[in-house]
Amino acid sequence: MARWTGEWLPGTGDPTTRQDAPKWPGERFGLPETGVGAVASGGQRVLALIVDLVLAALITGLFVRYDLQNVAAMQTFNLWAGGVWAVLTVFPVTFFGFTPGMGALGIRVARLDGATMVGPWRALVRMVLTVLILPPLVRNVDSRNWLDRATGTVVIRMR
């Protein structure tokens, strides 16, 4: 079935019928179709983010008072929770390639150039772009979003 633009916009027909279209996400990078090393699904990535956000809120709740009826207390709580989330995101990804949520779901960030560590600037850029919300949602045929394309990375399965 052709895309809705395929009838009036040249060159935008169904990507599955094009000769250069990859058969699965990550094929262009030499990644397997399934199993260890395959590109992680969008659902796994979103669930890992939710796990990280909940973990950040739980850790923040140990040190910062929260009161759902008090707007000022919740603003302070949310600010601290955002900071804890940033730390939970940047440092583990820099050194290990995954956040606690990603580790729980068996996915990790890998560099396309084959280096073992993601590195601090890539992890920081990924965190900042995640805060903007839109970049993580826009994905290409390789299931790579703007975070991955900006940092030369891909999220893959570990198990």
Short mmCIF file of C-alpha atoms in Angstrom, two decimals:
data_model
loop_
_atom_site.label_atom_id
_atom_site.label_comp_id
_atom_site.label_asym_id
_atom_site.label_seq_id
_atom_site.Cartn_x
_atom_site.Cartn_y
_atom_site.Cartn_z
CA MET A 1 0.00 0.00 0.00
CA ALA A 2 1.41 3.38 -1.00
CA ARG A 3 1.75 6.24 1.41
CA TRP A 4 -0.89 8.94 1.13
CA THR A 5 1.69 11.25 -0.48
CA GLY A 6 2.68 8.63 -3.06
CA GLU A 7 -0.01 9.68 -5.50
CA TRP A 8 0.90 13.37 -5.81
CA LEU A 9 4.45 13.77 -4.47
CA PRO A 10 7.11 12.08 -6.60
CA GLY A 11 9.64 9.82 -4.91
CA THR A 12 7.55 9.18 -1.82
CA GLY A 13 5.98 5.84 -2.69
CA ASP A 14 5.81 2.87 -0.38
CA PRO A 15 9.33 2.41 1.13
CA THR A 16 8.89 -1.37 1.23
CA THR A 17 8.83 -1.50 -2.56
CA ARG A 18 12.01 0.54 -3.07
CA GLN A 19 15.17 -1.37 -3.91
CA ASP A 20 17.34 0.53 -1.39
CA ALA A 21 14.92 0.15 1.52
CA PRO A 22 16.34 -1.88 4.43
CA LYS A 23 14.57 -5.13 5.21
CA TRP A 24 14.74 -4.49 9.00
CA PRO A 25 15.84 -1.65 11.28
CA GLY A 26 19.61 -1.57 11.58
CA GLU A 27 20.38 -3.64 8.48
CA ARG A 28 22.38 -0.73 7.00
CA PHE A 29 24.67 -0.82 10.05
CA GLY A 30 25.20 -4.56 9.97
CA LEU A 31 22.93 -5.22 12.95
CA PRO A 32 20.95 -8.47 13.15
CA GLU A 33 17.22 -8.57 12.56
CA THR A 34 16.44 -10.13 15.97
CA GLY A 35 18.19 -11.13 19.18
CA VAL A 36 21.27 -9.63 20.82
CA GLY A 37 22.53 -6.60 18.95
CA ALA A 38 19.26 -5.93 17.09
CA VAL A 39 17.76 -2.44 17.21
CA ALA A 40 15.55 -1.96 20.27
CA SER A 41 11.88 -1.25 19.74
CA GLY A 42 10.29 2.10 20.47
CA GLY A 43 8.18 0.49 23.19
CA GLN A 44 11.26 -0.76 25.03
CA ARG A 45 12.80 2.68 24.87
CA VAL A 46 9.68 4.42 26.22
CA LEU A 47 9.28 1.87 29.01
CA ALA A 48 12.94 2.31 29.99
CA LEU A 49 12.39 6.09 30.18
CA ILE A 50 9.34 5.59 32.40
CA VAL A 51 11.32 3.27 34.71
CA ASP A 52 14.07 5.89 34.95
CA LEU A 53 11.60 8.68 35.73
CA VAL A 54 9.88 6.62 38.44
CA LEU A 55 13.25 5.67 39.94
CA ALA A 56 14.30 9.34 39.96
CA ALA A 57 11.06 10.29 41.75
CA LEU A 58 11.52 7.53 44.32
CA ILE A 59 15.11 8.56 45.05
CA THR A 60 14.08 12.22 45.28
CA GLY A 61 11.27 11.27 47.67
CA LEU A 62 13.87 9.98 50.12
CA PHE A 63 15.40 13.44 50.49
CA VAL A 64 12.84 16.04 49.43
CA ARG A 65 9.40 16.44 50.98
CA TYR A 66 6.52 16.17 48.56
CA ASP A 67 2.95 17.27 49.18
CA LEU A 68 0.45 16.94 46.38
CA GLN A 69 -1.65 19.76 47.86
CA ASN A 70 1.25 22.23 48.03
CA VAL A 71 2.24 23.67 44.65
CA ALA A 72 5.55 25.12 45.88
CA ALA A 73 6.57 21.83 47.49
CA MET A 74 5.76 19.92 44.29
CA GLN A 75 7.68 22.41 42.13
CA THR A 76 10.73 21.90 44.34
CA PHE A 77 10.24 18.15 44.29
CA ASN A 78 9.92 18.08 40.48
CA LEU A 79 13.01 20.24 40.03
CA TRP A 80 15.07 17.90 42.21
CA ALA A 81 13.57 14.81 40.53
CA GLY A 82 14.58 16.23 37.15
CA GLY A 83 18.13 16.71 38.41
CA VAL A 84 18.26 13.17 39.79
CA TRP A 85 16.92 11.87 36.47
CA ALA A 86 19.64 13.78 34.60
CA VAL A 87 22.33 12.20 36.81
CA LEU A 88 20.72 8.75 36.40
CA THR A 89 20.82 9.27 32.65
CA VAL A 90 24.15 10.94 31.88
CA PHE A 91 26.63 9.10 34.11
CA PRO A 92 25.54 5.50 33.51
CA VAL A 93 25.18 6.04 29.75
CA THR A 94 28.61 7.69 29.62
CA PHE A 95 30.43 4.78 31.21
CA PHE A 96 28.20 1.72 30.79
CA GLY A 97 25.94 2.56 27.84
CA PHE A 98 22.63 2.17 29.66
CA THR A 99 20.47 3.76 32.32
CA PRO A 100 18.92 1.69 35.12
CA GLY A 101 15.67 1.50 33.13
CA MET A 102 17.49 0.41 29.99
CA GLY A 103 19.39 -2.21 31.96
CA ALA A 104 16.15 -3.56 33.41
CA LEU A 105 14.71 -3.91 29.91
CA GLY A 106 17.87 -5.33 28.36
CA ILE A 107 18.72 -2.48 25.99
CA ARG A 108 21.73 -0.20 25.70
CA VAL A 109 23.19 2.67 23.71
CA ALA A 110 25.94 1.69 21.26
CA ARG A 111 28.15 3.90 19.14
CA LEU A 112 28.07 3.30 15.41
CA ASP A 113 31.82 3.80 15.12
CA GLY A 114 32.40 0.73 17.31
CA ALA A 115 33.87 2.52 20.35
CA THR A 116 33.09 0.82 23.65
CA MET A 117 32.12 3.89 25.71
CA VAL A 118 29.36 6.27 24.67
CA GLY A 119 31.22 9.22 26.22
CA PRO A 120 30.11 12.26 28.21
CA TRP A 121 29.16 14.65 25.42
CA ARG A 122 27.01 12.06 23.65
CA ALA A 123 25.26 11.14 26.89
CA LEU A 124 24.69 14.81 27.73
CA VAL A 125 23.29 15.59 24.26
CA ARG A 126 20.98 12.56 24.51
CA MET A 127 19.69 13.74 27.90
CA VAL A 128 19.11 17.33 26.73
CA LEU A 129 17.29 16.20 23.60
CA THR A 130 15.13 13.83 25.65
CA VAL A 131 14.01 16.79 27.76
CA LEU A 132 12.76 18.47 24.58
CA ILE A 133 10.38 15.47 24.08
CA LEU A 134 9.95 15.77 20.28
CA PRO A 135 13.40 14.47 19.22
CA PRO A 136 12.91 11.05 20.89
CA LEU A 137 9.57 10.60 19.12
CA VAL A 138 10.70 11.22 15.53
CA ARG A 139 12.27 8.01 14.18
CA ASN A 140 13.54 6.91 10.77
CA VAL A 141 13.36 3.51 9.04
CA ASP A 142 16.26 2.27 11.19
CA SER A 143 14.29 3.08 14.37
CA ARG A 144 16.86 5.75 15.20
CA ASN A 145 15.49 9.00 16.59
CA TRP A 146 17.07 12.46 16.59
CA LEU A 147 19.05 11.59 19.74
CA ASP A 148 20.72 8.70 17.95
CA ARG A 149 21.34 10.59 14.74
CA ALA A 150 22.80 13.64 16.52
CA THR A 151 25.22 11.52 18.53
CA GLY A 152 26.08 8.72 16.09
CA THR A 153 24.51 6.04 18.26
CA VAL A 154 21.83 3.37 18.13
CA VAL A 155 19.89 1.65 20.93
CA ILE A 156 20.30 -2.11 20.72
CA ARG A 157 19.12 -5.19 22.61
CA MET A 158 21.48 -6.78 25.15
CA ARG A 159 19.49 -10.00 25.49
#
